[in-house]
CSV table of C-alpha atoms in Angstrom, one decimal:
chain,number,residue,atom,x,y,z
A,1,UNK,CA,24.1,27.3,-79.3
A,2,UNK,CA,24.8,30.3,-81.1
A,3,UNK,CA,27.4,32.9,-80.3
A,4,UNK,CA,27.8,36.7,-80.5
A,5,UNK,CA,31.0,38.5,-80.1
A,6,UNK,CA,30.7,42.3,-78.7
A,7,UNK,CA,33.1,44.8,-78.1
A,8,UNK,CA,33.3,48.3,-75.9
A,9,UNK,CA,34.7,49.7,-79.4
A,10,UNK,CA,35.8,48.8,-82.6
A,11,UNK,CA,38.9,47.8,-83.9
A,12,UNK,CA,39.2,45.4,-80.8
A,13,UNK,CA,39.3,42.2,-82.6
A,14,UNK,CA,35.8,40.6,-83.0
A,15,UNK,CA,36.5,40.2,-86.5
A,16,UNK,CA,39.6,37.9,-86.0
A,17,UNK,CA,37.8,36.3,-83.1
A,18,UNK,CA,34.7,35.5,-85.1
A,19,UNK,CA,37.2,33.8,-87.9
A,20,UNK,CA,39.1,32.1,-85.8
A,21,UNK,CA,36.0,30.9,-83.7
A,22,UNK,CA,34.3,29.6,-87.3
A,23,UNK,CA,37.6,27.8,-88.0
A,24,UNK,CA,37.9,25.7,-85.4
A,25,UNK,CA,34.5,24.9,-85.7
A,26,UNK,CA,34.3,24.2,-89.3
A,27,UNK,CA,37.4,22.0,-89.1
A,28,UNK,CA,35.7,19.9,-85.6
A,29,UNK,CA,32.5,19.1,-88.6
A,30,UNK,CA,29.8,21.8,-87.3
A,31,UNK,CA,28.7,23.5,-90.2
A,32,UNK,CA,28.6,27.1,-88.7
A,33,UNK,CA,28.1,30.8,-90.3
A,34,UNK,CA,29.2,34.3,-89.7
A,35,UNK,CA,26.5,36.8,-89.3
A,36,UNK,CA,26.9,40.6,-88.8
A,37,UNK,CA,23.7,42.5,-89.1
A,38,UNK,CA,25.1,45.7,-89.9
A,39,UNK,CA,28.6,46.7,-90.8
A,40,UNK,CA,30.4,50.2,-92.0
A,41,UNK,CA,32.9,49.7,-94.3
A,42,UNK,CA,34.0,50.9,-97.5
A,43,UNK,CA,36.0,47.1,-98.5
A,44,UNK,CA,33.0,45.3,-100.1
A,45,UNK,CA,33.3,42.2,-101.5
A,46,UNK,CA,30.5,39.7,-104.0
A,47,UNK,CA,28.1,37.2,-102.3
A,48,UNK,CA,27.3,34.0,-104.5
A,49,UNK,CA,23.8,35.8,-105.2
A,50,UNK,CA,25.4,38.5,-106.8
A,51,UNK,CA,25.0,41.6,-104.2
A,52,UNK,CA,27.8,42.7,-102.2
A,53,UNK,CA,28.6,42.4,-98.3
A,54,UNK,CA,31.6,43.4,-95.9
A,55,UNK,CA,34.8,42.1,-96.8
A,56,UNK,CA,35.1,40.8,-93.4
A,57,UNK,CA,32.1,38.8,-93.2
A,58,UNK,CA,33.3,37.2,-96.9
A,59,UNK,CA,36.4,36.2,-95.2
A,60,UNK,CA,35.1,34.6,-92.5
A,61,UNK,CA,32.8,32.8,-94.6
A,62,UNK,CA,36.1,31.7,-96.7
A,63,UNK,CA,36.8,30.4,-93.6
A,64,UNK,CA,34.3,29.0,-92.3
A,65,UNK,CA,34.4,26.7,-95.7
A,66,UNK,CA,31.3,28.3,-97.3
A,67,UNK,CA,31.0,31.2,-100.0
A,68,UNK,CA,30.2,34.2,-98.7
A,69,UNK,CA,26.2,35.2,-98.6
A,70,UNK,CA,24.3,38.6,-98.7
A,71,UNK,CA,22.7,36.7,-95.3
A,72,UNK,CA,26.1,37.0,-93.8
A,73,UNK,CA,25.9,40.9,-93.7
A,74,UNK,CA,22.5,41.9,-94.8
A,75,UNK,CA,23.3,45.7,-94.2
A,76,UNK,CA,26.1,47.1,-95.6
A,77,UNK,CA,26.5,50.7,-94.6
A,78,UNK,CA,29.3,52.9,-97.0
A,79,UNK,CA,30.3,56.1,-95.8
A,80,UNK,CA,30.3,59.0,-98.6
A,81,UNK,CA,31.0,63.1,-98.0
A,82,UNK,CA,28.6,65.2,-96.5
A,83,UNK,CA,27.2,63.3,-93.5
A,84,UNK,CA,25.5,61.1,-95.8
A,85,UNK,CA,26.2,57.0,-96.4
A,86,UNK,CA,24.9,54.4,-98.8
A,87,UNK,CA,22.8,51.3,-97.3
A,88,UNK,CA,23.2,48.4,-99.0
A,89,UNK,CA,20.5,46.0,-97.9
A,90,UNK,CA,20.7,42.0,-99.2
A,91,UNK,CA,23.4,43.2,-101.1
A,92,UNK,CA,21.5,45.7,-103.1
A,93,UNK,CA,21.9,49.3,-102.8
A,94,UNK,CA,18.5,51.4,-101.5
A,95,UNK,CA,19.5,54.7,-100.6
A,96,UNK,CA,22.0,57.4,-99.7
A,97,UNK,CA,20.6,59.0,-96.3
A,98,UNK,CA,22.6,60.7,-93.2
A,99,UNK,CA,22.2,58.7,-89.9
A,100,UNK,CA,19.9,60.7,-88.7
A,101,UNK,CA,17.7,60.1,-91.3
A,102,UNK,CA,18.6,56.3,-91.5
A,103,UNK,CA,17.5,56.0,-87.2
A,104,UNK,CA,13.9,57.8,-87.9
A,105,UNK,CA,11.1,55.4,-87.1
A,106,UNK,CA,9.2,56.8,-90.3
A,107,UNK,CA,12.3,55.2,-92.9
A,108,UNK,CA,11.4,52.7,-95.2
A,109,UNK,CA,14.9,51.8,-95.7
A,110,UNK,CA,15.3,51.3,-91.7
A,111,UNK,CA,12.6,49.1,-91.4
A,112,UNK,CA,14.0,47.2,-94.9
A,113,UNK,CA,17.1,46.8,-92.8
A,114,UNK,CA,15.3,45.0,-90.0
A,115,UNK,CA,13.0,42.8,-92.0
A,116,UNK,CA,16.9,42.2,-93.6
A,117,UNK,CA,18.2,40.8,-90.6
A,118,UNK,CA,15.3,39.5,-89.2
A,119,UNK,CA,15.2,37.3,-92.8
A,120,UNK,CA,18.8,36.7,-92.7
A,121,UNK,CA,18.6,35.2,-89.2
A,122,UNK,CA,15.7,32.9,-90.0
A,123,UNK,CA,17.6,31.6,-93.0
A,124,UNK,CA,20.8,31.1,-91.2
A,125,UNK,CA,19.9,29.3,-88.6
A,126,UNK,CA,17.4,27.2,-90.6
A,127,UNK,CA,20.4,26.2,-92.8
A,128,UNK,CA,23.4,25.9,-89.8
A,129,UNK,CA,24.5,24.2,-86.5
A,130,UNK,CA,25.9,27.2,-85.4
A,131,UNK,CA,25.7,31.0,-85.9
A,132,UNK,CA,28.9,32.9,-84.8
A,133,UNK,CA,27.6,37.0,-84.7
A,134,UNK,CA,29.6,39.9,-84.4
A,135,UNK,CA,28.5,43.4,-83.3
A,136,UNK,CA,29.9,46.1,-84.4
A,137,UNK,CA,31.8,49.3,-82.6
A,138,UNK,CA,30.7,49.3,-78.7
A,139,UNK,CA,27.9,47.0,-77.3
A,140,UNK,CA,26.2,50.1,-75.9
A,141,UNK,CA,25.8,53.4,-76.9
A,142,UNK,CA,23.5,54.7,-74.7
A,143,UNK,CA,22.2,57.5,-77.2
A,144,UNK,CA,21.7,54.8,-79.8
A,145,UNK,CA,20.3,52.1,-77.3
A,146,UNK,CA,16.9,52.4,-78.7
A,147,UNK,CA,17.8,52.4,-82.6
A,148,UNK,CA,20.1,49.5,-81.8
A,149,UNK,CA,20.5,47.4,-85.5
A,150,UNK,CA,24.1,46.0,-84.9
A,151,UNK,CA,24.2,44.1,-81.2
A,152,UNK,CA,22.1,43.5,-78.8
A,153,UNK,CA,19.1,43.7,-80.6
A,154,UNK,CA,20.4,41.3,-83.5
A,155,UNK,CA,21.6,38.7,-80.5
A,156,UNK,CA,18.7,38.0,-78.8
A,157,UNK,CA,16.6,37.7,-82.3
A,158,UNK,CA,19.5,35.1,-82.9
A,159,UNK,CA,18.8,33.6,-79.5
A,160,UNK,CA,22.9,34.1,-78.9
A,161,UNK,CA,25.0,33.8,-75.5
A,162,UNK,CA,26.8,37.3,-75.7
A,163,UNK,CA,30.5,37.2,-75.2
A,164,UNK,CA,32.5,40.3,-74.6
A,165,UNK,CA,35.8,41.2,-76.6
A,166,UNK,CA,38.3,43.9,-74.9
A,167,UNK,CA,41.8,45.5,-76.3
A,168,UNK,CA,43.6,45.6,-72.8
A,169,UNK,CA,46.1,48.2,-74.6
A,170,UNK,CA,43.3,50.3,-75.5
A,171,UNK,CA,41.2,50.8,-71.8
A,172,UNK,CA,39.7,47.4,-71.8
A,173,UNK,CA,37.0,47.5,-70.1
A,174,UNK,CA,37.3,51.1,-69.5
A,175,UNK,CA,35.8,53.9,-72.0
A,176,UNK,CA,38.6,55.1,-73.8
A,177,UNK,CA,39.7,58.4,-73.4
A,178,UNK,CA,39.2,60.3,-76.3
A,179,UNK,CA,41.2,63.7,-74.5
């Protein structure tokens, strides 16, 4: 059975939940894997294949007893200035687009990104017991529903039971209130 962790925004604890969930299973003998599709973050860190990924998804693979893998995070995205981001795919970097660019059907580096996570996926779960995903910033965003890379869509190609992470102190369940 695999698992992914969603949130109704970020900074809500998936991360640490994902971690701790890989612990506990690493130390009970399931050989299990982190697995974030796509991630923003400027802290990068090396895979053992020489690319780089999320320096979350490295430290749950620390521990989770394995080194960390370019199919734990197969797209990296790094913010820059002017609306624009890199996208590191497999650890390599492809291009520097703005989202809106990145979300257009016609992208070449898009559909990289899927074939990305659809590969990692494959691999991962040829190799594991169990894959613990995390999504990343809120589950749904209804204007990015359709272009979604980083949780739904990436949980049912895992085959995943969903579980929902909330920050009572931040709205829970609620939208936050951005007044």
């Amino acid at each position: 059975m695999n698992v992914f962790i969603t949130s109704t925004m970020s900074d809500s604890g998936k991360t640490v939940i994902v971690g701790a969930l890989l612990r506990i299973l690493s130390t009970k003998g399931f050989h299990a894997s982190p697995f974030k599709a796509q991630n923003m973050s400027l802290n990068s860190y090396p895979s053992i294949e020489g690319g780089e990924i999320a320096l979350a998804q490295a430290m749950q693979a620390y521990v989770a007893g394995l080194m960390p893998s370019i199919y734990h995070n197969p797209v990296l995205i790094k913010p820059m200035l002017n609306d624009k981001a890199e996208y590191i795919i497999l650890g390599k970097p492809r291009a520097q687009l703005s989202f809106n660019e990145y979300l257009s059907d016609n992208n070449a580096i898009r559909r990289l990104a899927i074939n990305a996570i659809k590969t990692s996926i494959h691999k991962l779960t040829e190799e594991y017991d169990v894959i613990i995903g995390e999504g990343a910033g809120s589950a749904y965003e209804p204007n990015l529903a359709s272009k979604d890379l980083a949780n739904f869509r990436p949980a049912e190609w895992l085959g995943a039971n969903v579980f929902v992470v909330l920050d009572i102190d931040r709205g829970g369940s609620f939208i936050q209130d951005l007044d």
